[in-house]
mmCIF file of C-alpha atoms and ligand atoms in Angstrom:
data_model
loop_
_atom_site.group_PDB
_atom_site.id
_atom_site.type_symbol
_atom_site.label_atom_id
_atom_site.label_comp_id
_atom_site.label_asym_id
_atom_site.label_seq_id
_atom_site.Cartn_x
_atom_site.Cartn_y
_atom_site.Cartn_z
ATOM 1 C CA UNK A 10 -25.588 -51.131 19.362
ATOM 2 C CA UNK A 11 -23.111 -53.718 20.806
ATOM 3 C CA UNK A 12 -20.521 -51.542 23.071
ATOM 4 C CA UNK A 13 -16.852 -52.668 24.712
ATOM 5 C CA UNK A 14 -16.645 -50.577 27.786
ATOM 6 C CA UNK A 15 -13.652 -50.223 29.696
ATOM 7 C CA UNK A 16 -14.023 -48.754 33.417
ATOM 8 C CA UNK A 17 -17.377 -50.259 33.745
ATOM 9 C CA UNK A 18 -17.384 -50.383 37.623
ATOM 10 C CA UNK A 19 -16.816 -46.861 37.977
ATOM 11 C CA UNK A 20 -18.642 -43.948 38.454
ATOM 12 C CA UNK A 21 -19.361 -42.563 35.094
ATOM 13 C CA UNK A 22 -18.817 -46.509 33.590
ATOM 14 C CA UNK A 23 -21.442 -48.152 35.596
ATOM 15 C CA UNK A 24 -24.127 -45.298 34.997
ATOM 16 C CA UNK A 25 -22.895 -45.152 31.236
ATOM 17 C CA UNK A 26 -23.966 -48.917 31.137
ATOM 18 C CA UNK A 27 -26.975 -48.780 33.034
ATOM 19 C CA UNK A 28 -28.422 -46.063 30.383
ATOM 20 C CA UNK A 29 -26.881 -48.035 27.279
ATOM 21 C CA UNK A 30 -28.799 -51.144 28.465
ATOM 22 C CA UNK A 31 -31.741 -49.441 29.138
ATOM 23 C CA UNK A 32 -32.083 -48.180 26.004
ATOM 24 C CA UNK A 33 -31.625 -51.695 24.624
ATOM 25 C CA UNK A 34 -28.023 -51.656 23.640
ATOM 26 C CA UNK A 35 -25.677 -54.325 24.370
ATOM 27 C CA UNK A 36 -22.757 -53.643 26.698
ATOM 28 C CA UNK A 37 -19.471 -55.838 26.800
ATOM 29 C CA UNK A 38 -17.343 -54.806 29.680
ATOM 30 C CA UNK A 39 -13.767 -55.147 29.310
ATOM 31 C CA UNK A 40 -12.570 -56.017 32.906
ATOM 32 C CA UNK A 41 -9.671 -56.046 34.939
ATOM 33 C CA UNK A 42 -9.070 -60.051 35.661
ATOM 34 C CA UNK A 43 -8.498 -59.979 39.342
ATOM 35 C CA UNK A 44 -9.002 -63.007 41.617
ATOM 36 C CA UNK A 45 -12.302 -63.330 43.064
ATOM 37 C CA UNK A 46 -13.922 -60.973 41.269
ATOM 38 C CA UNK A 47 -17.168 -62.167 39.365
ATOM 39 C CA UNK A 48 -19.426 -60.901 36.777
ATOM 40 C CA UNK A 49 -19.548 -60.876 33.046
ATOM 41 C CA UNK A 50 -17.216 -59.435 30.249
ATOM 42 C CA UNK A 51 -14.018 -59.921 28.638
ATOM 43 C CA UNK A 52 -10.614 -60.060 30.728
ATOM 44 C CA UNK A 53 -7.684 -57.545 30.398
ATOM 45 C CA UNK A 54 -4.666 -56.406 32.564
ATOM 46 C CA UNK A 55 -3.697 -52.928 31.341
ATOM 47 C CA UNK A 56 -1.175 -53.047 33.653
ATOM 48 C CA UNK A 57 0.679 -56.175 31.854
ATOM 49 C CA UNK A 58 -1.106 -55.226 28.308
ATOM 50 C CA UNK A 59 -2.816 -58.593 28.609
ATOM 51 C CA UNK A 60 -6.034 -59.015 26.699
ATOM 52 C CA UNK A 61 -8.371 -62.242 26.225
ATOM 53 C CA UNK A 62 -8.377 -61.606 22.394
ATOM 54 C CA UNK A 63 -10.555 -64.636 21.563
ATOM 55 C CA UNK A 64 -13.023 -64.351 24.038
ATOM 56 C CA UNK A 65 -12.902 -60.231 22.372
ATOM 57 C CA UNK A 66 -13.341 -61.430 19.095
ATOM 58 C CA UNK A 67 -16.093 -63.860 20.047
ATOM 59 C CA UNK A 68 -17.880 -61.085 22.390
ATOM 60 C CA UNK A 69 -17.943 -58.807 19.119
ATOM 61 C CA UNK A 70 -18.210 -57.480 16.306
ATOM 62 C CA UNK A 71 -18.862 -53.970 18.117
ATOM 63 C CA UNK A 72 -20.224 -50.787 16.966
ATOM 64 C CA UNK A 73 -18.498 -48.527 19.496
ATOM 65 C CA UNK A 74 -15.953 -48.692 22.429
ATOM 66 C CA UNK A 75 -15.814 -46.204 25.255
ATOM 67 C CA UNK A 76 -12.691 -46.360 27.202
ATOM 68 C CA UNK A 77 -12.919 -45.100 30.832
ATOM 69 C CA UNK A 78 -10.286 -46.824 32.555
ATOM 70 C CA UNK A 79 -7.813 -44.921 34.658
ATOM 71 C CA UNK A 80 -6.898 -45.175 38.673
ATOM 72 C CA UNK A 81 -8.481 -42.457 40.636
ATOM 73 C CA UNK A 82 -6.953 -38.954 40.087
ATOM 74 C CA UNK A 83 -7.521 -37.674 43.692
ATOM 75 C CA UNK A 84 -7.762 -40.824 45.659
ATOM 76 C CA UNK A 85 -4.006 -40.590 46.896
ATOM 77 C CA UNK A 86 -0.940 -38.566 47.075
ATOM 78 C CA UNK A 87 1.015 -38.154 44.207
ATOM 79 C CA UNK A 88 3.989 -39.727 44.874
ATOM 80 C CA UNK A 89 6.338 -40.763 41.970
ATOM 81 C CA UNK A 90 4.789 -44.548 42.216
ATOM 82 C CA UNK A 91 1.244 -43.320 42.037
ATOM 83 C CA UNK A 92 2.220 -40.585 39.007
ATOM 84 C CA UNK A 93 3.428 -43.738 37.116
ATOM 85 C CA UNK A 94 0.103 -45.720 38.131
ATOM 86 C CA UNK A 95 -1.805 -42.736 36.764
ATOM 87 C CA UNK A 96 0.004 -42.734 33.766
ATOM 88 C CA UNK A 97 0.064 -46.255 32.971
ATOM 89 C CA UNK A 98 -3.484 -46.825 33.687
ATOM 90 C CA UNK A 99 -4.182 -44.164 31.168
ATOM 91 C CA UNK A 100 -1.428 -43.896 28.748
ATOM 92 C CA UNK A 101 -0.503 -47.585 28.705
ATOM 93 C CA UNK A 102 -4.105 -48.812 28.723
ATOM 94 C CA UNK A 103 -5.218 -46.793 25.716
ATOM 95 C CA UNK A 104 -2.212 -48.271 23.844
ATOM 96 C CA UNK A 105 -3.303 -51.763 24.909
ATOM 97 C CA UNK A 106 -6.898 -51.175 24.161
ATOM 98 C CA UNK A 107 -5.934 -49.614 20.623
ATOM 99 C CA UNK A 108 -3.723 -52.390 19.622
ATOM 100 C CA UNK A 109 -6.443 -54.965 20.589
ATOM 101 C CA UNK A 110 -8.991 -53.165 18.408
ATOM 102 C CA UNK A 111 -6.629 -53.514 15.654
ATOM 103 C CA UNK A 112 -7.210 -57.228 16.035
ATOM 104 C CA UNK A 113 -10.747 -57.585 15.417
ATOM 105 C CA UNK A 114 -11.862 -57.922 11.981
ATOM 106 C CA UNK A 115 -14.321 -55.662 11.225
ATOM 107 C CA UNK A 116 -13.180 -53.104 13.549
ATOM 108 C CA UNK A 117 -15.497 -51.044 15.750
ATOM 109 C CA UNK A 118 -17.023 -48.041 14.159
ATOM 110 C CA UNK A 119 -15.849 -45.591 17.127
ATOM 111 C CA UNK A 120 -13.719 -45.355 19.893
ATOM 112 C CA UNK A 121 -14.799 -42.847 22.743
ATOM 113 C CA UNK A 122 -11.606 -42.172 24.697
ATOM 114 C CA UNK A 123 -11.662 -40.586 28.137
ATOM 115 C CA UNK A 124 -9.896 -37.442 28.686
ATOM 116 C CA UNK A 125 -9.911 -34.598 31.080
ATOM 117 C CA UNK A 126 -10.323 -30.720 31.056
ATOM 118 C CA UNK A 127 -6.927 -30.741 33.024
ATOM 119 C CA UNK A 128 -5.454 -31.273 29.325
ATOM 120 C CA UNK A 129 -5.510 -27.289 29.233
ATOM 121 C CA UNK A 130 -3.612 -27.035 32.380
ATOM 122 C CA UNK A 131 -3.653 -24.124 35.086
ATOM 123 C CA UNK A 132 -5.339 -21.166 32.954
ATOM 124 C CA UNK A 133 -6.671 -18.693 35.447
ATOM 125 C CA UNK A 134 -9.857 -16.876 34.251
ATOM 126 C CA UNK A 135 -8.821 -17.573 30.406
ATOM 127 C CA UNK A 136 -11.531 -19.016 28.292
ATOM 128 C CA UNK A 137 -10.539 -22.501 26.791
ATOM 129 C CA UNK A 138 -12.181 -24.565 23.914
ATOM 130 C CA UNK A 139 -11.326 -27.718 22.338
ATOM 131 C CA UNK A 140 -9.191 -25.506 19.954
ATOM 132 C CA UNK A 141 -7.187 -24.152 22.766
ATOM 133 C CA UNK A 142 -3.466 -25.313 23.416
ATOM 134 C CA UNK A 143 -2.668 -27.647 25.896
ATOM 135 C CA UNK A 144 -1.155 -26.255 29.599
ATOM 136 C CA UNK A 145 1.579 -27.448 31.198
ATOM 137 C CA UNK A 146 2.076 -29.556 34.442
ATOM 138 C CA UNK A 147 1.627 -33.366 35.305
ATOM 139 C CA UNK A 148 -1.942 -33.825 34.759
ATOM 140 C CA UNK A 149 -1.929 -31.687 31.169
ATOM 141 C CA UNK A 150 0.960 -33.775 30.139
ATOM 142 C CA UNK A 151 -1.031 -36.719 31.547
ATOM 143 C CA UNK A 152 -3.782 -36.083 29.401
ATOM 144 C CA UNK A 153 -1.938 -34.801 26.443
ATOM 145 C CA UNK A 154 -0.314 -38.226 26.386
ATOM 146 C CA UNK A 155 -3.352 -40.337 26.944
ATOM 147 C CA UNK A 156 -4.909 -38.551 24.099
ATOM 148 C CA UNK A 157 -2.213 -39.175 21.607
ATOM 149 C CA UNK A 158 -2.780 -42.861 21.984
ATOM 150 C CA UNK A 159 -6.277 -42.433 20.966
ATOM 151 C CA UNK A 160 -5.396 -40.219 18.131
ATOM 152 C CA UNK A 161 -3.076 -42.847 16.652
ATOM 153 C CA UNK A 162 -6.455 -45.291 16.003
ATOM 154 C CA UNK A 163 -7.784 -42.444 13.911
ATOM 155 C CA UNK A 164 -6.408 -44.458 11.021
ATOM 156 C CA UNK A 165 -8.815 -47.460 11.951
ATOM 157 C CA UNK A 166 -11.786 -45.462 13.190
ATOM 158 C CA UNK A 167 -13.885 -42.701 14.210
ATOM 159 C CA UNK A 168 -11.954 -41.160 17.440
ATOM 160 C CA UNK A 169 -13.939 -38.815 20.177
ATOM 161 C CA UNK A 170 -11.606 -37.580 23.204
ATOM 162 C CA UNK A 171 -13.792 -36.488 25.822
ATOM 163 C CA UNK A 172 -12.475 -34.172 28.042
ATOM 164 C CA UNK A 173 -14.766 -34.370 30.913
ATOM 165 C CA UNK A 174 -15.035 -31.847 33.804
ATOM 166 C CA UNK A 175 -15.702 -32.626 37.128
ATOM 167 C CA UNK A 176 -18.630 -34.872 37.337
ATOM 168 C CA UNK A 177 -21.267 -33.802 39.982
ATOM 169 C CA UNK A 178 -22.866 -37.125 41.346
ATOM 170 C CA UNK A 179 -24.375 -37.838 44.840
ATOM 171 C CA UNK A 180 -23.177 -41.080 45.075
ATOM 172 C CA UNK A 181 -19.080 -40.492 44.056
ATOM 173 C CA UNK A 182 -16.516 -38.153 42.634
ATOM 174 C CA UNK A 183 -15.517 -34.658 44.350
ATOM 175 C CA UNK A 184 -19.333 -33.746 45.448
ATOM 176 C CA UNK A 185 -19.702 -37.129 46.692
ATOM 177 C CA UNK A 186 -16.927 -36.432 49.191
ATOM 178 C CA UNK A 187 -17.949 -33.040 49.689
ATOM 179 C CA UNK A 188 -21.252 -33.042 50.919
ATOM 180 C CA UNK A 189 -21.004 -34.866 53.991
ATOM 181 C CA UNK A 190 -18.657 -32.050 54.906
ATOM 182 C CA UNK A 191 -20.994 -29.241 53.864
ATOM 183 C CA UNK A 192 -23.992 -30.842 55.311
ATOM 184 C CA UNK A 193 -21.940 -30.575 58.647
ATOM 185 C CA UNK A 194 -21.835 -26.681 57.815
ATOM 186 C CA UNK A 195 -17.735 -27.438 57.482
ATOM 187 C CA UNK A 196 -17.579 -26.656 53.769
ATOM 188 C CA UNK A 197 -15.353 -23.874 52.458
ATOM 189 C CA UNK A 198 -13.536 -22.199 49.447
ATOM 190 C CA UNK A 199 -10.116 -23.555 48.639
ATOM 191 C CA UNK A 200 -7.183 -20.834 48.658
ATOM 192 C CA UNK A 201 -8.739 -17.840 47.130
ATOM 193 C CA UNK A 202 -11.196 -19.423 45.589
ATOM 194 C CA UNK A 203 -10.978 -17.556 42.196
ATOM 195 C CA UNK A 204 -9.695 -20.731 40.466
ATOM 196 C CA UNK A 205 -12.182 -22.231 37.710
ATOM 197 C CA UNK A 206 -14.216 -25.281 37.769
ATOM 198 C CA UNK A 207 -15.615 -26.522 34.569
ATOM 199 C CA UNK A 208 -18.259 -29.130 36.171
ATOM 200 C CA UNK A 209 -20.900 -31.458 34.376
ATOM 201 C CA UNK A 210 -23.857 -33.725 35.889
ATOM 202 C CA UNK A 211 -23.210 -37.438 35.869
ATOM 203 C CA UNK A 212 -26.222 -37.793 33.634
ATOM 204 C CA UNK A 213 -25.096 -35.229 31.096
ATOM 205 C CA UNK A 214 -21.751 -36.957 30.966
ATOM 206 C CA UNK A 215 -23.593 -40.058 30.151
ATOM 207 C CA UNK A 216 -25.407 -38.173 27.244
ATOM 208 C CA UNK A 217 -22.469 -36.709 25.991
ATOM 209 C CA UNK A 218 -20.943 -40.177 25.949
ATOM 210 C CA UNK A 219 -23.913 -41.618 24.233
ATOM 211 C CA UNK A 220 -23.982 -38.845 21.648
ATOM 212 C CA UNK A 221 -20.215 -39.213 20.994
ATOM 213 C CA UNK A 222 -21.264 -43.242 19.889
ATOM 214 C CA UNK A 223 -23.994 -42.172 17.850
ATOM 215 C CA UNK A 224 -23.097 -38.877 16.110
ATOM 216 C CA UNK A 225 -21.170 -40.058 13.222
ATOM 217 C CA UNK A 226 -20.654 -36.424 12.592
ATOM 218 C CA UNK A 227 -18.622 -35.883 15.921
ATOM 219 C CA UNK A 228 -14.461 -36.618 15.990
ATOM 220 C CA UNK A 229 -11.678 -35.246 17.763
ATOM 221 C CA UNK A 230 -11.890 -33.449 21.402
ATOM 222 C CA UNK A 231 -15.133 -32.606 22.761
ATOM 223 C CA UNK A 232 -15.234 -30.473 26.009
ATOM 224 C CA UNK A 233 -17.948 -32.590 28.417
ATOM 225 C CA UNK A 234 -18.676 -29.711 30.683
ATOM 226 C CA UNK A 235 -21.722 -27.618 31.371
ATOM 227 C CA UNK A 236 -22.195 -24.151 29.524
ATOM 228 C CA UNK A 237 -21.214 -22.184 32.663
ATOM 229 C CA UNK A 238 -18.111 -23.131 34.728
ATOM 230 C CA UNK A 239 -17.734 -21.491 38.024
ATOM 231 C CA UNK A 240 -15.252 -20.432 40.251
ATOM 232 C CA UNK A 241 -14.317 -22.292 43.497
ATOM 233 C CA UNK A 242 -16.020 -19.672 45.788
ATOM 234 C CA UNK A 243 -19.012 -19.395 43.734
ATOM 235 C CA UNK A 244 -19.314 -23.394 43.333
ATOM 236 C CA UNK A 245 -18.977 -23.332 47.361
ATOM 237 C CA UNK A 246 -21.509 -20.955 48.017
ATOM 238 C CA UNK A 247 -23.955 -22.875 45.651
ATOM 239 C CA UNK A 248 -23.090 -26.268 47.289
ATOM 240 C CA UNK A 249 -23.947 -24.563 50.958
ATOM 241 C CA UNK A 250 -27.339 -22.829 49.651
ATOM 242 C CA UNK A 251 -28.040 -26.574 48.359
ATOM 243 C CA UNK A 252 -27.587 -28.173 51.824
ATOM 244 C CA UNK A 253 -28.958 -24.782 53.453
ATOM 245 C CA UNK A 254 -25.789 -24.736 55.514
ATOM 246 C CA UNK A 255 -23.059 -22.119 55.854
ATOM 247 C CA UNK A 256 -19.861 -22.089 54.349
ATOM 248 C CA UNK A 257 -18.106 -19.605 56.038
ATOM 249 C CA UNK A 258 -14.313 -21.164 55.829
ATOM 250 C CA UNK A 259 -11.609 -21.130 53.796
ATOM 251 C CA UNK A 260 -9.112 -23.797 53.576
ATOM 252 C CA UNK A 261 -5.754 -21.899 53.072
ATOM 253 C CA UNK A 262 -3.566 -23.244 50.568
ATOM 254 C CA UNK A 263 -0.214 -23.760 52.580
ATOM 255 C CA UNK A 264 -2.613 -26.549 53.972
ATOM 256 C CA UNK A 265 -4.133 -28.072 51.228
ATOM 257 C CA UNK A 266 -0.259 -28.392 50.178
ATOM 258 C CA UNK A 267 1.177 -29.550 53.205
ATOM 259 C CA UNK A 268 -1.726 -32.575 53.082
ATOM 260 C CA UNK A 269 -1.466 -33.394 49.694
ATOM 261 C CA UNK A 270 1.802 -31.691 48.689
ATOM 262 C CA UNK A 271 2.445 -28.805 46.414
ATOM 263 C CA UNK A 272 1.978 -30.244 42.770
ATOM 264 C CA UNK A 273 -1.121 -32.213 43.778
ATOM 265 C CA UNK A 274 -2.283 -29.154 45.661
ATOM 266 C CA UNK A 275 -1.938 -26.704 43.152
ATOM 267 C CA UNK A 276 -2.730 -28.656 39.868
ATOM 268 C CA UNK A 277 -5.881 -30.636 41.567
ATOM 269 C CA UNK A 278 -7.333 -27.933 43.734
ATOM 270 C CA UNK A 279 -5.816 -24.699 44.020
ATOM 271 C CA UNK A 280 -5.806 -24.540 40.023
ATOM 272 C CA UNK A 281 -8.471 -24.932 37.491
ATOM 273 C CA UNK A 282 -9.774 -24.537 33.886
ATOM 274 C CA UNK A 283 -12.908 -22.280 32.645
ATOM 275 C CA UNK A 284 -13.401 -24.707 29.881
ATOM 276 C CA UNK A 285 -16.360 -23.976 27.317
ATOM 277 C CA UNK A 286 -18.215 -26.966 25.774
ATOM 278 C CA UNK A 287 -17.561 -25.361 22.060
ATOM 279 C CA UNK A 288 -18.007 -28.602 19.869
ATOM 280 C CA UNK A 289 -21.198 -29.588 21.870
ATOM 281 C CA UNK A 290 -22.689 -26.096 21.759
ATOM 282 C CA UNK A 291 -21.974 -25.830 17.819
ATOM 283 C CA UNK A 292 -23.752 -28.903 17.211
ATOM 284 C CA UNK A 293 -26.868 -27.873 19.452
ATOM 285 C CA UNK A 294 -26.467 -30.264 22.026
ATOM 286 C CA UNK A 295 -29.064 -29.858 25.201
ATOM 287 C CA UNK A 296 -28.187 -30.374 28.669
ATOM 288 C CA UNK A 297 -30.099 -31.853 31.281
ATOM 289 C CA UNK A 298 -28.179 -29.836 33.894
ATOM 290 C CA UNK A 299 -27.441 -26.562 32.630
ATOM 291 C CA UNK A 300 -26.953 -24.766 35.402
ATOM 292 C CA UNK A 301 -25.128 -25.562 38.837
ATOM 293 C CA UNK A 302 -28.102 -24.878 41.093
ATOM 294 C CA UNK A 303 -30.368 -27.258 39.083
ATOM 295 C CA UNK A 304 -27.707 -29.802 39.070
ATOM 296 C CA UNK A 305 -27.194 -29.488 42.673
ATOM 297 C CA UNK A 306 -30.701 -29.196 43.496
ATOM 298 C CA UNK A 307 -30.760 -32.583 41.417
ATOM 299 C CA UNK A 308 -28.017 -34.244 43.425
ATOM 300 C CA UNK A 309 -28.923 -33.110 46.798
ATOM 301 C CA UNK A 310 -33.010 -33.895 46.330
ATOM 302 C CA UNK A 311 -34.276 -36.829 48.501
ATOM 303 C CA UNK A 312 -34.337 -39.975 46.880
ATOM 304 C CA UNK A 313 -37.978 -41.289 46.699
HETATM 305 N N1 NAP B 28 -15.338 -38.784 37.780
HETATM 306 C C1 NAP B 28 -14.895 -37.237 37.147
HETATM 307 O O1 NAP B 28 -15.154 -36.178 37.774
HETATM 308 C C2 NAP B 28 -13.871 -37.361 36.162
HETATM 309 C C3 NAP B 28 -13.705 -35.941 35.825
HETATM 310 C C4 NAP B 28 -12.585 -36.065 34.659
HETATM 311 C C5 NAP B 28 -12.458 -37.296 33.729
HETATM 312 N N2 NAP B 28 -12.597 -38.129 34.469
HETATM 313 C C6 NAP B 28 -11.754 -39.608 33.758
HETATM 314 O O2 NAP B 28 -13.015 -40.399 33.589
HETATM 315 C C7 NAP B 28 -12.771 -41.664 33.542
HETATM 316 C C8 NAP B 28 -13.717 -42.227 34.286
HETATM 317 O O3 NAP B 28 -14.140 -41.859 35.461
HETATM 318 P P1 NAP B 28 -14.739 -42.107 36.999
HETATM 319 O O4 NAP B 28 -15.260 -40.905 37.504
HETATM 320 O O5 NAP B 28 -15.880 -43.047 36.439
HETATM 321 O O6 NAP B 28 -13.604 -42.838 37.473
HETATM 322 P P2 NAP B 28 -13.772 -44.068 38.736
HETATM 323 O O7 NAP B 28 -15.016 -44.214 39.512
HETATM 324 O O8 NAP B 28 -12.459 -43.895 39.515
HETATM 325 O O9 NAP B 28 -13.345 -45.345 37.899
HETATM 326 C C9 NAP B 28 -12.558 -45.797 36.976
HETATM 327 C C10 NAP B 28 -12.411 -47.088 36.314
HETATM 328 O O10 NAP B 28 -10.745 -47.028 35.993
HETATM 329 C C11 NAP B 28 -10.403 -48.154 36.321
HETATM 330 N N3 NAP B 28 -9.115 -48.397 36.791
HETATM 331 C C12 NAP B 28 -9.203 -48.006 38.266
HETATM 332 N N4 NAP B 28 -7.852 -48.433 38.628
HETATM 333 C C13 NAP B 28 -7.056 -48.804 37.678
HETATM 334 C C14 NAP B 28 -6.042 -49.073 37.194
HETATM 335 N N5 NAP B 28 -4.741 -48.942 37.918
HETATM 336 N N6 NAP B 28 -5.442 -49.343 35.842
HETATM 337 C C15 NAP B 28 -6.647 -49.447 34.941
HETATM 338 N N7 NAP B 28 -7.915 -49.372 35.368
HETATM 339 C C16 NAP B 28 -8.118 -48.770 36.414
HETATM 340 C C17 NAP B 28 -11.474 -49.161 36.805
HETATM 341 O O11 NAP B 28 -12.008 -50.011 36.234
HETATM 342 P P3 NAP B 28 -12.490 -51.620 36.191
HETATM 343 O O12 NAP B 28 -12.606 -51.768 37.639
HETATM 344 O O13 NAP B 28 -13.992 -51.256 35.719
HETATM 345 O O14 NAP B 28 -11.595 -52.587 35.554
HETATM 346 C C18 NAP B 28 -12.493 -48.090 37.316
HETATM 347 O O15 NAP B 28 -13.801 -48.574 37.279
HETATM 348 C C19 NAP B 28 -11.326 -41.722 34.232
HETATM 349 O O16 NAP B 28 -10.253 -41.928 33.121
HETATM 350 C C20 NAP B 28 -11.223 -40.380 34.575
HETATM 351 O O17 NAP B 28 -9.838 -39.889 34.853
HETATM 352 C C21 NAP B 28 -12.980 -38.629 35.552
#
């Protein structure tokens, strides 16, 4: 299979590219052209909408496209300018990508497009599945608009919208930042700790993306989460146990609100979703890391 991939330098994209290439597929990265950056692939600039259409056509035809580009949600404070970057790098980039795919002859067979469980908004302990209505707030609106751009391509090809939970990986993402803190014994729950966290291991999110490419019966929204979401308090205890350190602290909500701004703290850390991967469960999907303890043990195990 020949696969076009955006976000190929990222945590998920680089793991997916390695996995696909290891299985004999050909991955063509769609890379943001920035001066001095080396590497192969076709150039695009999601900020301006520029795509090297000639190079894209020459690199095809593609059986599948995976779209994972998007500026980091938790990397910086959500100033108005940053929120624009977060939106443009997802909503705008998807629009640009879909317009470019329309020019390809033949068109690819499937678009696997990124989204997140943030689609559901802050839902407390309510269980949400792919059939649940979208929530409210900046992240929910962002995911809804991001997905809408992918849905607009459904007349052209099969579209799978992958609503990813928090990805657990030693080398990046939230856990990559938390592990050094927990190893110092300074880990703690955030706020009341009763907000739900829908998580998935890196190898499992790669498995879901690969399945979305290969399974012709999969279309529409798919929650890429492990079967058992946990509360922030349970997650905190599990990480502490995995690194054999105490986690007695609690970071009060006002401290997070002061550090990150109220909106970002409430939506990103103090709120959450209890998402069930109903679509995957209904298709007999199997997870390499179905339990949090197992996933954390795999991530924190010494490398050999
Ligand atoms: N990691 C998680 O826990 C998680 C959870 C839910 C959803 N997701 C979503 O899944 C996707 C991939 O996540 P990830 O963890 O692999 O993210 P990541 O490591 O931050 O990488 C994201 C990729 O987005 C591209 N990017 C960064 N800034 C951009 C900008 N301003 N405009 C356009 N593209 C930009 C980069 O692509 P290049 O440099 O390769 O061009 C980068 O490789 C993201 O859309 C993210 O929102 C991730």
